[in-house]
mmCIF file of the C-alpha atoms, coordinates in Angstrom:
data_MODEL
# 
_entry.id   MODEL 
# 
loop_
_atom_site.group_PDB 
_atom_site.id 
_atom_site.type_symbol 
_atom_site.label_atom_id 
_atom_site.label_alt_id 
_atom_site.label_comp_id 
_atom_site.label_asym_id 
_atom_site.label_entity_id 
_atom_site.label_seq_id 
_atom_site.pdbx_PDB_ins_code 
_atom_site.Cartn_x 
_atom_site.Cartn_y 
_atom_site.Cartn_z 
_atom_site.occupancy 
_atom_site.B_iso_or_equiv 
_atom_site.pdbx_formal_charge 
_atom_site.auth_seq_id 
_atom_site.auth_comp_id 
_atom_site.auth_asym_id 
_atom_site.auth_atom_id 
_atom_site.pdbx_PDB_model_num 
ATOM 1   C CA . MET A 1 1   ? -29.129 -30.376 5.459   1.00 0.00 ? 1   MET A CA 1 
ATOM 2   C CA . THR A 1 2   ? -32.504 -28.682 5.495   1.00 0.00 ? 2   THR A CA 1 
ATOM 3   C CA . HIS A 1 3   ? -35.348 -30.274 3.366   1.00 0.00 ? 3   HIS A CA 1 
ATOM 4   C CA . TYR A 1 4   ? -38.402 -28.397 2.253   1.00 0.00 ? 4   TYR A CA 1 
ATOM 5   C CA . ARG A 1 5   ? -41.666 -29.406 0.567   1.00 0.00 ? 5   ARG A CA 1 
ATOM 6   C CA . ILE A 1 6   ? -43.033 -27.660 -2.489  1.00 0.00 ? 6   ILE A CA 1 
ATOM 7   C CA . GLY A 1 7   ? -45.160 -24.731 -1.364  1.00 0.00 ? 7   GLY A CA 1 
ATOM 8   C CA . GLN A 1 8   ? -43.817 -24.669 2.133   1.00 0.00 ? 8   GLN A CA 1 
ATOM 9   C CA . THR A 1 9   ? -42.915 -21.198 3.571   1.00 0.00 ? 9   THR A CA 1 
ATOM 10  C CA . PHE A 1 10  ? -40.112 -20.446 5.954   1.00 0.00 ? 10  PHE A CA 1 
ATOM 11  C CA . LYS A 1 11  ? -39.192 -17.288 7.911   1.00 0.00 ? 11  LYS A CA 1 
ATOM 12  C CA . HIS A 1 12  ? -36.259 -15.500 6.387   1.00 0.00 ? 12  HIS A CA 1 
ATOM 13  C CA . ASN A 1 13  ? -33.600 -14.759 9.096   1.00 0.00 ? 13  ASN A CA 1 
ATOM 14  C CA . GLY A 1 14  ? -33.332 -11.050 8.456   1.00 0.00 ? 14  GLY A CA 1 
ATOM 15  C CA . GLY A 1 15  ? -30.665 -11.200 5.701   1.00 0.00 ? 15  GLY A CA 1 
ATOM 16  C CA . GLN A 1 16  ? -28.130 -13.338 7.664   1.00 0.00 ? 16  GLN A CA 1 
ATOM 17  C CA . ILE A 1 17  ? -26.408 -15.980 5.485   1.00 0.00 ? 17  ILE A CA 1 
ATOM 18  C CA . VAL A 1 18  ? -24.872 -17.935 8.244   1.00 0.00 ? 18  VAL A CA 1 
ATOM 19  C CA . ALA A 1 19  ? -26.113 -19.684 11.357  1.00 0.00 ? 19  ALA A CA 1 
ATOM 20  C CA . ALA A 1 20  ? -24.321 -21.777 13.967  1.00 0.00 ? 20  ALA A CA 1 
ATOM 21  C CA . PRO A 1 21  ? -20.586 -21.130 14.720  1.00 0.00 ? 21  PRO A CA 1 
ATOM 22  C CA . LEU A 1 22  ? -18.028 -23.443 13.100  1.00 0.00 ? 22  LEU A CA 1 
ATOM 23  C CA . GLY A 1 23  ? -15.158 -22.943 15.363  1.00 0.00 ? 23  GLY A CA 1 
ATOM 24  C CA . THR A 1 24  ? -12.860 -22.226 12.431  1.00 0.00 ? 24  THR A CA 1 
ATOM 25  C CA . VAL A 1 25  ? -12.940 -20.301 9.147   1.00 0.00 ? 25  VAL A CA 1 
ATOM 26  C CA . ALA A 1 26  ? -14.075 -22.356 6.121   1.00 0.00 ? 26  ALA A CA 1 
ATOM 27  C CA . TRP A 1 27  ? -13.639 -21.358 2.490   1.00 0.00 ? 27  TRP A CA 1 
ATOM 28  C CA . TYR A 1 28  ? -16.045 -22.234 -0.315  1.00 0.00 ? 28  TYR A CA 1 
ATOM 29  C CA . ILE A 1 29  ? -16.127 -21.421 -4.026  1.00 0.00 ? 29  ILE A CA 1 
ATOM 30  C CA . LEU A 1 30  ? -19.347 -19.784 -5.264  1.00 0.00 ? 30  LEU A CA 1 
ATOM 31  C CA . LEU A 1 31  ? -20.429 -19.726 -8.982  1.00 0.00 ? 31  LEU A CA 1 
ATOM 32  C CA . THR A 1 32  ? -21.679 -16.274 -9.982  1.00 0.00 ? 32  THR A CA 1 
ATOM 33  C CA . ALA A 1 33  ? -23.804 -15.026 -12.897 1.00 0.00 ? 33  ALA A CA 1 
ATOM 34  C CA . PRO A 1 34  ? -21.743 -13.270 -15.614 1.00 0.00 ? 34  PRO A CA 1 
ATOM 35  C CA . GLN A 1 35  ? -20.175 -9.974  -14.642 1.00 0.00 ? 35  GLN A CA 1 
ATOM 36  C CA . GLN A 1 36  ? -21.545 -10.215 -11.010 1.00 0.00 ? 36  GLN A CA 1 
ATOM 37  C CA . GLU A 1 37  ? -18.381 -11.140 -9.118  1.00 0.00 ? 37  GLU A CA 1 
ATOM 38  C CA . PHE A 1 38  ? -17.778 -7.754  -7.532  1.00 0.00 ? 38  PHE A CA 1 
ATOM 39  C CA . ALA A 1 39  ? -21.477 -7.268  -6.680  1.00 0.00 ? 39  ALA A CA 1 
ATOM 40  C CA . VAL A 1 40  ? -21.619 -10.731 -5.123  1.00 0.00 ? 40  VAL A CA 1 
ATOM 41  C CA . SER A 1 41  ? -18.447 -10.109 -3.043  1.00 0.00 ? 41  SER A CA 1 
ATOM 42  C CA . ALA A 1 42  ? -19.802 -6.859  -1.693  1.00 0.00 ? 42  ALA A CA 1 
ATOM 43  C CA . TRP A 1 43  ? -23.095 -8.390  -0.862  1.00 0.00 ? 43  TRP A CA 1 
ATOM 44  C CA . LEU A 1 44  ? -21.773 -11.313 0.938   1.00 0.00 ? 44  LEU A CA 1 
ATOM 45  C CA . THR A 1 45  ? -19.401 -9.144  3.006   1.00 0.00 ? 45  THR A CA 1 
ATOM 46  C CA . ARG A 1 46  ? -22.335 -7.043  4.172   1.00 0.00 ? 46  ARG A CA 1 
ATOM 47  C CA . SER A 1 47  ? -24.361 -10.153 4.920   1.00 0.00 ? 47  SER A CA 1 
ATOM 48  C CA . GLY A 1 48  ? -22.084 -11.943 7.342   1.00 0.00 ? 48  GLY A CA 1 
ATOM 49  C CA . ALA A 1 49  ? -19.127 -13.424 5.448   1.00 0.00 ? 49  ALA A CA 1 
ATOM 50  C CA . VAL A 1 50  ? -15.753 -13.111 7.167   1.00 0.00 ? 50  VAL A CA 1 
ATOM 51  C CA . GLU A 1 51  ? -14.062 -12.472 3.809   1.00 0.00 ? 51  GLU A CA 1 
ATOM 52  C CA . CYS A 1 52  ? -14.703 -12.705 0.036   1.00 0.00 ? 52  CYS A CA 1 
ATOM 53  C CA . TRP A 1 53  ? -11.911 -12.887 -2.459  1.00 0.00 ? 53  TRP A CA 1 
ATOM 54  C CA . LEU A 1 54  ? -11.743 -12.923 -6.226  1.00 0.00 ? 54  LEU A CA 1 
ATOM 55  C CA . PRO A 1 55  ? -8.418  -13.028 -8.056  1.00 0.00 ? 55  PRO A CA 1 
ATOM 56  C CA . THR A 1 56  ? -7.896  -9.885  -10.005 1.00 0.00 ? 56  THR A CA 1 
ATOM 57  C CA . GLU A 1 57  ? -5.017  -8.030  -11.709 1.00 0.00 ? 57  GLU A CA 1 
ATOM 58  C CA . GLU A 1 58  ? -4.778  -4.366  -12.736 1.00 0.00 ? 58  GLU A CA 1 
ATOM 59  C CA . ALA A 1 59  ? -5.369  -3.802  -16.433 1.00 0.00 ? 59  ALA A CA 1 
ATOM 60  C CA . TRP A 1 60  ? -5.873  -0.702  -18.649 1.00 0.00 ? 60  TRP A CA 1 
ATOM 61  C CA . ARG A 1 61  ? -8.664  0.090   -21.070 1.00 0.00 ? 61  ARG A CA 1 
ATOM 62  C CA . ARG A 1 62  ? -9.059  2.761   -23.571 1.00 0.00 ? 62  ARG A CA 1 
ATOM 63  C CA . VAL A 1 63  ? -11.789 5.508   -23.033 1.00 0.00 ? 63  VAL A CA 1 
ATOM 64  C CA . ARG A 1 64  ? -12.955 8.167   -25.387 1.00 0.00 ? 64  ARG A CA 1 
ATOM 65  C CA . GLY A 1 65  ? -10.440 10.775  -26.162 1.00 0.00 ? 65  GLY A CA 1 
ATOM 66  C CA . PRO A 1 66  ? -7.028  10.883  -27.688 1.00 0.00 ? 66  PRO A CA 1 
ATOM 67  C CA . ARG A 1 67  ? -4.897  8.017   -26.239 1.00 0.00 ? 67  ARG A CA 1 
ATOM 68  C CA . ARG A 1 68  ? -6.607  7.987   -22.877 1.00 0.00 ? 68  ARG A CA 1 
ATOM 69  C CA . LYS A 1 69  ? -6.495  4.902   -20.752 1.00 0.00 ? 69  LYS A CA 1 
ATOM 70  C CA . VAL A 1 70  ? -7.929  4.078   -17.294 1.00 0.00 ? 70  VAL A CA 1 
ATOM 71  C CA . SER A 1 71  ? -6.951  1.267   -14.952 1.00 0.00 ? 71  SER A CA 1 
ATOM 72  C CA . TYR A 1 72  ? -9.465  -1.264  -13.759 1.00 0.00 ? 72  TYR A CA 1 
ATOM 73  C CA . LEU A 1 73  ? -9.393  -4.689  -11.996 1.00 0.00 ? 73  LEU A CA 1 
ATOM 74  C CA . ARG A 1 74  ? -9.665  -7.512  -14.510 1.00 0.00 ? 74  ARG A CA 1 
ATOM 75  C CA . ARG A 1 75  ? -11.037 -10.714 -13.098 1.00 0.00 ? 75  ARG A CA 1 
ATOM 76  C CA . LEU A 1 76  ? -8.647  -13.748 -13.435 1.00 0.00 ? 76  LEU A CA 1 
ATOM 77  C CA . ALA A 1 77  ? -11.316 -16.331 -12.705 1.00 0.00 ? 77  ALA A CA 1 
ATOM 78  C CA . PRO A 1 78  ? -14.576 -15.020 -14.218 1.00 0.00 ? 78  PRO A CA 1 
ATOM 79  C CA . GLY A 1 79  ? -17.664 -16.526 -12.548 1.00 0.00 ? 79  GLY A CA 1 
ATOM 80  C CA . TYR A 1 80  ? -16.079 -17.508 -9.276  1.00 0.00 ? 80  TYR A CA 1 
ATOM 81  C CA . VAL A 1 81  ? -15.872 -15.901 -5.745  1.00 0.00 ? 81  VAL A CA 1 
ATOM 82  C CA . PHE A 1 82  ? -14.145 -17.394 -2.779  1.00 0.00 ? 82  PHE A CA 1 
ATOM 83  C CA . LEU A 1 83  ? -16.266 -17.165 0.372   1.00 0.00 ? 83  LEU A CA 1 
ATOM 84  C CA . ALA A 1 84  ? -14.898 -17.427 3.935   1.00 0.00 ? 84  ALA A CA 1 
ATOM 85  C CA . VAL A 1 85  ? -17.237 -17.947 6.753   1.00 0.00 ? 85  VAL A CA 1 
ATOM 86  C CA . ASP A 1 86  ? -16.876 -18.739 10.472  1.00 0.00 ? 86  ASP A CA 1 
ATOM 87  C CA . ARG A 1 87  ? -20.480 -19.886 10.875  1.00 0.00 ? 87  ARG A CA 1 
ATOM 88  C CA . ALA A 1 88  ? -22.378 -22.515 8.989   1.00 0.00 ? 88  ALA A CA 1 
ATOM 89  C CA . PRO A 1 89  ? -23.568 -21.076 5.670   1.00 0.00 ? 89  PRO A CA 1 
ATOM 90  C CA . LEU A 1 90  ? -27.248 -21.226 4.900   1.00 0.00 ? 90  LEU A CA 1 
ATOM 91  C CA . TRP A 1 91  ? -26.951 -22.274 1.193   1.00 0.00 ? 91  TRP A CA 1 
ATOM 92  C CA . HIS A 1 92  ? -30.707 -21.877 0.462   1.00 0.00 ? 92  HIS A CA 1 
ATOM 93  C CA . VAL A 1 93  ? -30.806 -18.307 1.873   1.00 0.00 ? 93  VAL A CA 1 
ATOM 94  C CA . ILE A 1 94  ? -27.673 -17.306 -0.022  1.00 0.00 ? 94  ILE A CA 1 
ATOM 95  C CA . ARG A 1 95  ? -29.111 -18.721 -3.307  1.00 0.00 ? 95  ARG A CA 1 
ATOM 96  C CA . ASP A 1 96  ? -32.502 -17.031 -2.777  1.00 0.00 ? 96  ASP A CA 1 
ATOM 97  C CA . ALA A 1 97  ? -31.355 -13.708 -1.394  1.00 0.00 ? 97  ALA A CA 1 
ATOM 98  C CA . SER A 1 98  ? -28.732 -13.201 -4.119  1.00 0.00 ? 98  SER A CA 1 
ATOM 99  C CA . LEU A 1 99  ? -31.530 -12.512 -6.633  1.00 0.00 ? 99  LEU A CA 1 
ATOM 100 C CA . GLY A 1 100 ? -29.884 -14.696 -9.251  1.00 0.00 ? 100 GLY A CA 1 
ATOM 101 C CA . ARG A 1 101 ? -26.328 -13.258 -8.847  1.00 0.00 ? 101 ARG A CA 1 
ATOM 102 C CA . ILE A 1 102 ? -25.145 -16.593 -7.281  1.00 0.00 ? 102 ILE A CA 1 
ATOM 103 C CA . ARG A 1 103 ? -25.791 -19.614 -9.519  1.00 0.00 ? 103 ARG A CA 1 
ATOM 104 C CA . GLY A 1 104 ? -24.446 -22.266 -7.050  1.00 0.00 ? 104 GLY A CA 1 
ATOM 105 C CA . VAL A 1 105 ? -21.472 -23.504 -4.982  1.00 0.00 ? 105 VAL A CA 1 
ATOM 106 C CA . VAL A 1 106 ? -18.831 -25.925 -6.130  1.00 0.00 ? 106 VAL A CA 1 
ATOM 107 C CA . CYS A 1 107 ? -19.630 -29.343 -4.755  1.00 0.00 ? 107 CYS A CA 1 
ATOM 108 C CA . GLN A 1 108 ? -18.173 -32.716 -4.329  1.00 0.00 ? 108 GLN A CA 1 
ATOM 109 C CA . ASP A 1 109 ? -20.636 -35.687 -4.074  1.00 0.00 ? 109 ASP A CA 1 
ATOM 110 C CA . GLY A 1 110 ? -23.444 -33.254 -3.710  1.00 0.00 ? 110 GLY A CA 1 
ATOM 111 C CA . GLU A 1 111 ? -22.013 -31.364 -0.701  1.00 0.00 ? 111 GLU A CA 1 
ATOM 112 C CA . PRO A 1 112 ? -20.302 -27.955 -0.825  1.00 0.00 ? 112 PRO A CA 1 
ATOM 113 C CA . LEU A 1 113 ? -16.646 -28.447 -1.240  1.00 0.00 ? 113 LEU A CA 1 
ATOM 114 C CA . GLU A 1 114 ? -14.522 -26.820 1.561   1.00 0.00 ? 114 GLU A CA 1 
ATOM 115 C CA . VAL A 1 115 ? -11.263 -25.338 0.225   1.00 0.00 ? 115 VAL A CA 1 
ATOM 116 C CA . PRO A 1 116 ? -8.198  -25.990 2.444   1.00 0.00 ? 116 PRO A CA 1 
ATOM 117 C CA . GLU A 1 117 ? -6.478  -22.820 3.658   1.00 0.00 ? 117 GLU A CA 1 
ATOM 118 C CA . ALA A 1 118 ? -3.163  -24.045 2.200   1.00 0.00 ? 118 ALA A CA 1 
ATOM 119 C CA . ALA A 1 119 ? -4.725  -24.429 -1.289  1.00 0.00 ? 119 ALA A CA 1 
ATOM 120 C CA . LEU A 1 120 ? -6.330  -20.902 -0.985  1.00 0.00 ? 120 LEU A CA 1 
ATOM 121 C CA . ALA A 1 121 ? -2.884  -19.515 0.068   1.00 0.00 ? 121 ALA A CA 1 
ATOM 122 C CA . ARG A 1 122 ? -1.347  -20.894 -3.130  1.00 0.00 ? 122 ARG A CA 1 
ATOM 123 C CA . MET A 1 123 ? -4.200  -19.491 -5.302  1.00 0.00 ? 123 MET A CA 1 
ATOM 124 C CA . ARG A 1 124 ? -3.670  -16.045 -3.743  1.00 0.00 ? 124 ARG A CA 1 
ATOM 125 C CA . ARG A 1 125 ? -0.081  -16.036 -5.012  1.00 0.00 ? 125 ARG A CA 1 
ATOM 126 C CA . VAL A 1 126 ? -1.243  -16.716 -8.642  1.00 0.00 ? 126 VAL A CA 1 
ATOM 127 C CA . PRO A 1 127 ? -1.986  -13.060 -9.474  1.00 0.00 ? 127 PRO A CA 1 
ATOM 128 C CA . ALA A 1 128 ? 1.499   -11.987 -8.423  1.00 0.00 ? 128 ALA A CA 1 
ATOM 129 C CA . ARG A 1 129 ? 3.220   -14.740 -10.388 1.00 0.00 ? 129 ARG A CA 1 
ATOM 130 C CA . ILE A 1 130 ? 1.125   -13.836 -13.534 1.00 0.00 ? 130 ILE A CA 1 
ATOM 131 C CA . ALA A 1 131 ? 2.297   -10.307 -13.142 1.00 0.00 ? 131 ALA A CA 1 
ATOM 132 C CA . GLN A 1 132 ? 5.940   -11.313 -12.733 1.00 0.00 ? 132 GLN A CA 1 
ATOM 133 C CA . ILE A 1 133 ? 5.725   -13.494 -15.872 1.00 0.00 ? 133 ILE A CA 1 
ATOM 134 C CA . ARG A 1 134 ? 4.155   -10.652 -17.969 1.00 0.00 ? 134 ARG A CA 1 
ATOM 135 C CA . GLU A 1 135 ? 6.843   -8.209  -16.675 1.00 0.00 ? 135 GLU A CA 1 
ATOM 136 C CA . ARG A 1 136 ? 9.527   -10.574 -17.575 1.00 0.00 ? 136 ARG A CA 1 
ATOM 137 C CA . ALA A 1 137 ? 8.101   -10.990 -20.994 1.00 0.00 ? 137 ALA A CA 1 
ATOM 138 C CA . ARG A 1 138 ? 7.693   -7.238  -21.465 1.00 0.00 ? 138 ARG A CA 1 
ATOM 139 C CA . GLN A 1 139 ? 11.301  -6.628  -20.409 1.00 0.00 ? 139 GLN A CA 1 
ATOM 140 C CA . GLU A 1 140 ? 12.522  -9.275  -22.985 1.00 0.00 ? 140 GLU A CA 1 
ATOM 141 C CA . ARG A 1 141 ? 10.660  -7.352  -25.762 1.00 0.00 ? 141 ARG A CA 1 
ATOM 142 C CA . ILE A 1 142 ? 12.233  -3.971  -24.898 1.00 0.00 ? 142 ILE A CA 1 
ATOM 143 C CA . ILE A 1 143 ? 14.611  -3.021  -27.640 1.00 0.00 ? 143 ILE A CA 1 
ATOM 144 C CA . ARG A 1 144 ? 17.890  -1.528  -26.480 1.00 0.00 ? 144 ARG A CA 1 
ATOM 145 C CA . PRO A 1 145 ? 21.043  -0.347  -28.304 1.00 0.00 ? 145 PRO A CA 1 
ATOM 146 C CA . GLY A 1 146 ? 23.003  -3.332  -29.478 1.00 0.00 ? 146 GLY A CA 1 
ATOM 147 C CA . ASP A 1 147 ? 19.961  -5.531  -29.906 1.00 0.00 ? 147 ASP A CA 1 
ATOM 148 C CA . ARG A 1 148 ? 19.101  -7.247  -33.151 1.00 0.00 ? 148 ARG A CA 1 
ATOM 149 C CA . ALA A 1 149 ? 15.574  -6.617  -34.417 1.00 0.00 ? 149 ALA A CA 1 
ATOM 150 C CA . VAL A 1 150 ? 13.478  -7.112  -37.482 1.00 0.00 ? 150 VAL A CA 1 
ATOM 151 C CA . ILE A 1 151 ? 11.702  -4.226  -39.058 1.00 0.00 ? 151 ILE A CA 1 
ATOM 152 C CA . ALA A 1 152 ? 7.909   -5.154  -39.116 1.00 0.00 ? 152 ALA A CA 1 
ATOM 153 C CA . THR A 1 153 ? 6.455   -2.123  -40.988 1.00 0.00 ? 153 THR A CA 1 
ATOM 154 C CA . GLY A 1 154 ? 7.303   0.223   -43.736 1.00 0.00 ? 154 GLY A CA 1 
ATOM 155 C CA . PRO A 1 155 ? 9.333   -0.195  -46.919 1.00 0.00 ? 155 PRO A CA 1 
ATOM 156 C CA . LEU A 1 156 ? 12.101  -2.005  -45.069 1.00 0.00 ? 156 LEU A CA 1 
ATOM 157 C CA . ALA A 1 157 ? 9.802   -4.644  -43.554 1.00 0.00 ? 157 ALA A CA 1 
ATOM 158 C CA . GLY A 1 158 ? 11.429  -7.999  -43.005 1.00 0.00 ? 158 GLY A CA 1 
ATOM 159 C CA . TRP A 1 159 ? 15.037  -6.605  -42.706 1.00 0.00 ? 159 TRP A CA 1 
ATOM 160 C CA . ALA A 1 160 ? 17.128  -7.634  -39.770 1.00 0.00 ? 160 ALA A CA 1 
ATOM 161 C CA . VAL A 1 161 ? 19.099  -4.782  -38.283 1.00 0.00 ? 161 VAL A CA 1 
ATOM 162 C CA . ASP A 1 162 ? 21.345  -4.067  -35.366 1.00 0.00 ? 162 ASP A CA 1 
ATOM 163 C CA . VAL A 1 163 ? 20.082  -1.157  -33.292 1.00 0.00 ? 163 VAL A CA 1 
ATOM 164 C CA . ALA A 1 164 ? 22.872  1.424   -32.873 1.00 0.00 ? 164 ALA A CA 1 
ATOM 165 C CA . ARG A 1 165 ? 21.042  4.026   -30.703 1.00 0.00 ? 165 ARG A CA 1 
ATOM 166 C CA . LEU A 1 166 ? 17.601  5.060   -29.481 1.00 0.00 ? 166 LEU A CA 1 
ATOM 167 C CA . ASP A 1 167 ? 16.379  8.748   -29.444 1.00 0.00 ? 167 ASP A CA 1 
ATOM 168 C CA . ARG A 1 168 ? 12.881  9.433   -28.115 1.00 0.00 ? 168 ARG A CA 1 
ATOM 169 C CA . GLY A 1 169 ? 11.269  6.303   -29.410 1.00 0.00 ? 169 GLY A CA 1 
ATOM 170 C CA . ILE A 1 170 ? 13.100  6.216   -32.728 1.00 0.00 ? 170 ILE A CA 1 
ATOM 171 C CA . ALA A 1 171 ? 15.687  3.420   -33.293 1.00 0.00 ? 171 ALA A CA 1 
ATOM 172 C CA . HIS A 1 172 ? 18.650  4.224   -35.470 1.00 0.00 ? 172 HIS A CA 1 
ATOM 173 C CA . PHE A 1 173 ? 20.680  1.542   -37.373 1.00 0.00 ? 173 PHE A CA 1 
ATOM 174 C CA . VAL A 1 174 ? 23.162  1.072   -40.202 1.00 0.00 ? 174 VAL A CA 1 
ATOM 175 C CA . LEU A 1 175 ? 22.063  -0.578  -43.439 1.00 0.00 ? 175 LEU A CA 1 
ATOM 176 C CA . PRO A 1 176 ? 25.269  -2.246  -44.877 1.00 0.00 ? 176 PRO A CA 1 
ATOM 177 C CA . LEU A 1 177 ? 23.472  -3.219  -48.028 1.00 0.00 ? 177 LEU A CA 1 
ATOM 178 C CA . LEU A 1 178 ? 22.816  0.435   -48.840 1.00 0.00 ? 178 LEU A CA 1 
ATOM 179 C CA . GLY A 1 179 ? 26.460  1.501   -48.547 1.00 0.00 ? 179 GLY A CA 1 
ATOM 180 C CA . GLY A 1 180 ? 26.476  1.823   -44.682 1.00 0.00 ? 180 GLY A CA 1 
ATOM 181 C CA . ARG A 1 181 ? 23.702  4.476   -44.683 1.00 0.00 ? 181 ARG A CA 1 
ATOM 182 C CA . GLU A 1 182 ? 22.072  5.171   -41.345 1.00 0.00 ? 182 GLU A CA 1 
ATOM 183 C CA . ALA A 1 183 ? 18.334  4.693   -41.243 1.00 0.00 ? 183 ALA A CA 1 
ATOM 184 C CA . SER A 1 184 ? 15.721  4.954   -38.560 1.00 0.00 ? 184 SER A CA 1 
ATOM 185 C CA . ALA A 1 185 ? 12.351  3.561   -37.658 1.00 0.00 ? 185 ALA A CA 1 
ATOM 186 C CA . PRO A 1 186 ? 9.859   3.856   -34.661 1.00 0.00 ? 186 PRO A CA 1 
ATOM 187 C CA . VAL A 1 187 ? 10.674  1.408   -31.942 1.00 0.00 ? 187 VAL A CA 1 
ATOM 188 C CA . GLU A 1 188 ? 7.033   0.121   -32.138 1.00 0.00 ? 188 GLU A CA 1 
ATOM 189 C CA . GLY A 1 189 ? 7.791   -0.908  -35.715 1.00 0.00 ? 189 GLY A CA 1 
ATOM 190 C CA . LEU A 1 190 ? 10.553  -3.379  -34.625 1.00 0.00 ? 190 LEU A CA 1 
ATOM 191 C CA . VAL A 1 191 ? 10.384  -6.854  -33.275 1.00 0.00 ? 191 VAL A CA 1 
ATOM 192 C CA . LYS A 1 192 ? 13.342  -7.905  -31.135 1.00 0.00 ? 192 LYS A CA 1 
ATOM 193 C CA . GLN A 1 193 ? 14.944  -11.108 -32.154 1.00 0.00 ? 193 GLN A CA 1 
ATOM 194 C CA . ALA A 1 194 ? 15.716  -13.731 -29.585 1.00 0.00 ? 194 ALA A CA 1 
ATOM 195 C CA . VAL A 1 195 ? 19.396  -14.402 -28.846 1.00 0.00 ? 195 VAL A CA 1 
ATOM 196 C CA . ALA A 1 196 ? 20.284  -17.857 -30.156 1.00 0.00 ? 196 ALA A CA 1 
# 
């Protein structure tokens, strides 16, 4: 560990954030300033990192205009970037050269904590597992003919109905209390009931 005195100057090494070879790749967790994860990752990659990784998933956001949406990468761990280096990191250079974008490194007993490769491999599978869970939940909410649903909006709100058929986003069902009349409602206005 390098120690400095107050007021001491040192020669910057030309933007390199690493020094002596480690002989293996080591992973560390950096703490970033808010909304700086992508900028930090790009800067570290240009400056000598073997790899930078931040867990993300594809998400959609509305933009101006009628029902327009664009995709973007949503951060799953805001404020964290995983850094892989094959040379000893110069933590003081990383902190100073980042211009405030990097707030620190996750430490244990005052020393930067090295993340084992196996733990990182498990973390890399998390975004895919989250996507699977969300897709399964989305599939469970889809209303199909034969499903039981509760009408959530309109004059029939609160009624439980059996969906007879679907036609272009409109669910058709029979209302036995009204003499067996067929009624319809937008699928978005129905909530699927769980099968008991």
